[in-house]
Coordinates of C-alpha atoms and ligand atoms in Angstrom, one line a residue:
M17 CA 244.4 -17.2 11.5
I18 CA 247.6 -18.9 12.7
I19 CA 247.7 -19.4 16.5
R20 CA 251.4 -18.9 17.4
P21 CA 252.2 -21.0 20.5
E22 CA 254.6 -19.6 23.0
L23 CA 257.7 -21.7 22.7
K24 CA 259.8 -22.2 25.8
T25 CA 263.3 -20.8 25.7
H26 CA 264.5 -22.8 28.7
F27 CA 263.6 -26.2 30.0
E28 CA 263.4 -27.2 33.7
C29 CA 265.1 -30.5 34.2
Q30 CA 264.7 -33.2 36.8
P31 CA 267.9 -33.0 38.9
M32 CA 270.1 -36.1 38.6
V33 CA 272.3 -38.3 40.7
I34 CA 275.8 -38.6 39.3
I35 CA 278.1 -41.4 40.5
I36 CA 281.9 -41.3 40.2
S37 CA 283.9 -44.4 40.9
G38 CA 287.4 -45.6 40.3
P39 CA 290.2 -47.3 42.1
S40 CA 291.9 -45.7 45.1
G41 CA 294.6 -43.3 43.8
V42 CA 293.0 -42.6 40.4
G43 CA 292.5 -39.0 41.4
K44 CA 288.8 -38.8 42.2
G45 CA 289.3 -36.2 45.0
V46 CA 290.9 -33.6 42.7
I47 CA 288.3 -34.2 39.9
V48 CA 285.4 -33.9 42.4
K49 CA 286.7 -30.6 43.7
E50 CA 287.2 -29.1 40.2
L51 CA 283.8 -30.3 39.1
L52 CA 282.2 -28.5 42.1
N53 CA 284.0 -25.3 41.2
K54 CA 282.9 -25.5 37.6
E55 CA 279.3 -26.7 37.9
S56 CA 277.2 -24.3 39.9
K57 CA 274.2 -26.6 40.1
L58 CA 276.1 -29.5 41.3
A59 CA 276.4 -30.5 45.0
F60 CA 278.5 -33.2 46.7
S61 CA 277.0 -35.8 48.9
I62 CA 279.2 -36.1 52.0
S63 CA 279.6 -39.7 52.9
A64 CA 279.4 -41.1 56.5
I65 CA 282.5 -43.3 57.2
T66 CA 284.2 -45.1 60.0
R67 CA 287.8 -44.8 58.7
Q68 CA 290.3 -42.7 60.7
R69 CA 290.4 -39.1 59.5
R70 CA 293.5 -38.3 57.4
N71 CA 295.5 -35.1 58.3
N72 CA 294.3 -33.3 55.1
E73 CA 290.6 -34.2 55.6
I74 CA 288.0 -31.8 57.1
E75 CA 285.1 -33.2 59.0
G76 CA 281.8 -32.2 57.3
K77 CA 283.5 -31.2 54.1
D78 CA 285.3 -34.4 52.9
Y79 CA 283.5 -36.9 55.1
L80 CA 281.3 -37.3 58.2
F81 CA 283.3 -39.4 60.6
F82 CA 281.5 -41.9 62.9
S83 CA 282.4 -44.7 65.3
Q84 CA 281.4 -48.3 64.2
E85 CA 278.6 -48.1 66.8
E86 CA 277.2 -44.8 65.5
F87 CA 277.4 -46.1 62.0
Q88 CA 275.5 -49.3 63.0
K89 CA 272.8 -47.2 64.6
K90 CA 272.4 -45.3 61.3
I91 CA 272.0 -48.6 59.5
E92 CA 269.4 -49.7 62.0
N93 CA 267.5 -46.4 61.6
N94 CA 267.5 -46.8 57.8
E95 CA 269.4 -43.6 57.3
F96 CA 271.4 -44.8 54.3
L97 CA 270.6 -45.0 50.6
E98 CA 273.5 -47.4 50.4
W99 CA 276.4 -48.5 52.5
A100 CA 279.4 -50.8 52.0
F101 CA 282.4 -52.2 53.7
V102 CA 285.4 -50.8 51.9
H103 CA 289.1 -51.4 52.8
G104 CA 288.1 -52.6 56.3
N105 CA 285.8 -49.7 57.1
Y106 CA 282.2 -48.7 56.6
Y107 CA 281.2 -46.1 54.1
G108 CA 277.7 -44.9 53.4
T109 CA 275.5 -42.4 51.4
L110 CA 273.0 -40.7 53.7
K111 CA 269.5 -40.3 52.4
S112 CA 269.3 -36.9 54.0
Q113 CA 272.3 -35.6 51.9
V114 CA 270.9 -36.7 48.6
Q115 CA 267.2 -35.8 49.2
N116 CA 268.1 -32.4 50.5
F117 CA 270.1 -31.4 47.4
L118 CA 267.6 -32.9 44.9
S119 CA 264.8 -31.0 46.6
Y120 CA 266.7 -27.7 45.9
Q121 CA 267.1 -28.8 42.2
Y122 CA 270.8 -29.5 42.5
D123 CA 272.4 -32.4 40.7
V124 CA 274.1 -34.6 43.3
L125 CA 277.6 -36.1 42.9
L126 CA 278.4 -39.3 44.7
D127 CA 282.0 -40.5 45.0
I128 CA 281.4 -44.1 45.9
D129 CA 282.9 -47.5 45.3
V130 CA 281.6 -50.2 42.9
Q131 CA 279.3 -51.9 45.4
G132 CA 277.6 -48.6 46.2
A133 CA 277.3 -47.6 42.6
D134 CA 275.6 -50.9 41.8
K135 CA 273.1 -50.3 44.6
I136 CA 272.4 -46.7 43.6
K137 CA 271.9 -47.7 39.9
K138 CA 269.3 -50.2 41.0
L139 CA 267.5 -47.6 43.2
V140 CA 267.8 -44.7 40.8
P141 CA 267.9 -46.2 37.3
D142 CA 268.2 -42.8 35.6
S143 CA 271.3 -41.9 37.6
V144 CA 274.5 -41.3 35.6
S145 CA 277.5 -43.5 36.4
I146 CA 281.1 -42.6 35.4
F147 CA 284.1 -44.8 36.0
L148 CA 287.5 -43.1 36.2
L149 CA 290.4 -45.2 34.9
P150 CA 294.1 -44.6 35.4
P151 CA 296.3 -44.1 32.3
S152 CA 298.2 -47.3 33.3
W153 CA 298.7 -49.7 36.2
A154 CA 302.2 -48.3 36.9
E155 CA 300.7 -44.7 37.1
L156 CA 298.1 -45.9 39.6
E157 CA 300.8 -47.3 41.8
T158 CA 302.9 -44.2 41.5
R159 CA 299.9 -41.9 42.4
L160 CA 299.0 -44.0 45.4
K161 CA 302.6 -43.8 46.7
L162 CA 303.0 -40.1 46.0
R163 CA 299.7 -39.3 47.7
G164 CA 301.5 -40.2 51.0
T165 CA 298.3 -40.7 52.9
D166 CA 298.6 -44.5 53.4
D167 CA 301.4 -46.8 54.7
N168 CA 302.8 -49.7 52.5
C169 CA 300.4 -52.2 53.9
E170 CA 297.4 -50.0 53.2
I171 CA 298.7 -49.2 49.7
N172 CA 299.0 -53.0 48.9
K173 CA 295.5 -53.5 50.2
R174 CA 294.2 -50.7 47.9
L175 CA 296.2 -52.0 44.9
N176 CA 294.7 -55.5 45.3
R177 CA 291.2 -54.0 45.6
A178 CA 291.9 -51.8 42.5
K179 CA 292.4 -54.9 40.3
E180 CA 289.0 -56.1 41.4
E181 CA 287.3 -52.7 41.1
L182 CA 288.7 -52.2 37.6
S183 CA 286.9 -55.4 36.4
Y184 CA 283.5 -53.6 37.2
F185 CA 284.0 -50.7 34.8
K186 CA 281.7 -52.2 32.1
N187 CA 278.8 -51.8 34.5
Y188 CA 279.0 -48.0 34.2
D189 CA 277.4 -45.6 31.7
Y190 CA 280.6 -43.8 30.9
W191 CA 284.4 -44.3 31.2
V192 CA 287.0 -41.5 31.4
I193 CA 290.8 -42.0 31.5
N194 CA 292.2 -39.6 34.1
R195 CA 295.3 -38.4 32.3
T196 CA 295.2 -34.8 33.4
P197 CA 292.6 -33.2 35.7
E198 CA 291.8 -30.5 33.0
E199 CA 291.1 -33.1 30.3
T200 CA 289.0 -35.3 32.7
V201 CA 287.0 -32.4 34.1
L202 CA 286.2 -31.1 30.6
C203 CA 285.1 -34.6 29.6
I204 CA 282.9 -35.1 32.6
C205 CA 281.3 -31.6 32.2
Q206 CA 280.5 -32.6 28.6
I207 CA 278.8 -35.8 29.9
I208 CA 276.8 -33.8 32.4
N209 CA 275.8 -31.3 29.8
A210 CA 274.7 -34.1 27.4
E211 CA 272.7 -35.8 30.2
R212 CA 271.0 -32.5 31.1
H213 CA 269.8 -32.3 27.5
K214 CA 268.1 -35.7 27.6
I215 CA 264.5 -35.4 26.6
N216 CA 263.3 -37.7 29.4
R217 CA 264.7 -35.3 32.1
I218 CA 262.6 -32.3 30.9
K219 CA 259.8 -31.2 33.2
G220 CA 256.6 -30.1 31.3
D221 CA 255.9 -29.4 27.7
I222 CA 257.8 -27.5 24.9
F223 CA 255.1 -24.7 24.9
Y224 CA 254.1 -22.4 27.7
D225 CA 250.6 -23.3 29.0
Ligands
LIG15 P1 289.0 -43.4 50.9 O1 289.2 -44.2 52.1 O2 290.2 -43.5 50.0 O3 288.6 -42.0 51.1 O4 287.8 -44.1 50.0 C1 287.8 -45.4 49.7 C2 286.7 -45.8 48.8 O5 285.4 -45.6 49.4 C3 286.7 -44.9 47.5 O6 286.6 -45.8 46.4 C4 285.4 -44.1 47.7 O7 284.8 -43.9 46.4 C5 284.5 -45.1 48.5 N1 283.5 -44.3 49.2 C6 283.5 -43.1 49.7 N2 282.3 -42.8 50.2 C7 281.5 -43.9 50.0 C8 280.1 -44.2 50.3 O8 279.3 -43.4 50.8 N3 279.6 -45.4 49.9 C9 280.4 -46.3 49.2 N4 279.8 -47.5 48.8 N5 281.7 -46.1 48.9 C10 282.2 -44.9 49.3

């Protein structure tokens, strides 16, 4: 007699941490928003920062804004998974944000700089890191200027840092050139889909017990 095992039709996967980095002005904000609209099991980790809030930013949605003293307290209390000094301000990923979403089986998206990505990759080796590249240097400059959120001095600071950040792109798992949001979002969704199909992320066996 053949014993027919009950084959699973769906696999539960370990939720994953997805890192997106790229130079200021490359268009991460738009891409993150679109990805969250498209991927129902994806949540965004809201960073704690000490930078001044921009007019178009919403507290608790884009960032959590803190004074330097408050941020320092959080460092002392070990509340960060990682933190970094970026463009003259502190930026940090809160443990509570990431742990909460992972516990609800959501994949968690981090929009963080190259220093933060390096720290997270060491802490969470099976995290997925994606580096967004501009189509050209000229296009990056144009996007930063058109964004209209920073003055000339800040733009120059960000362009100088962009050169340095771009040199880190080979440390990432994936690269995507952000030509249009549609193309980029599609490409990142494909990366996420492929990562969700990795055998080592599956929980349990192929057969029902
Ligand atoms: P912006 O000031 O333009 O919003 O962000 C500046 C840079 O800080 C961006 O490259 C962004 O990815 C990075 N960033 C935002 N949140 C975090 C964070 O929690 N940790 C680290 N390391 N970088 C962050």
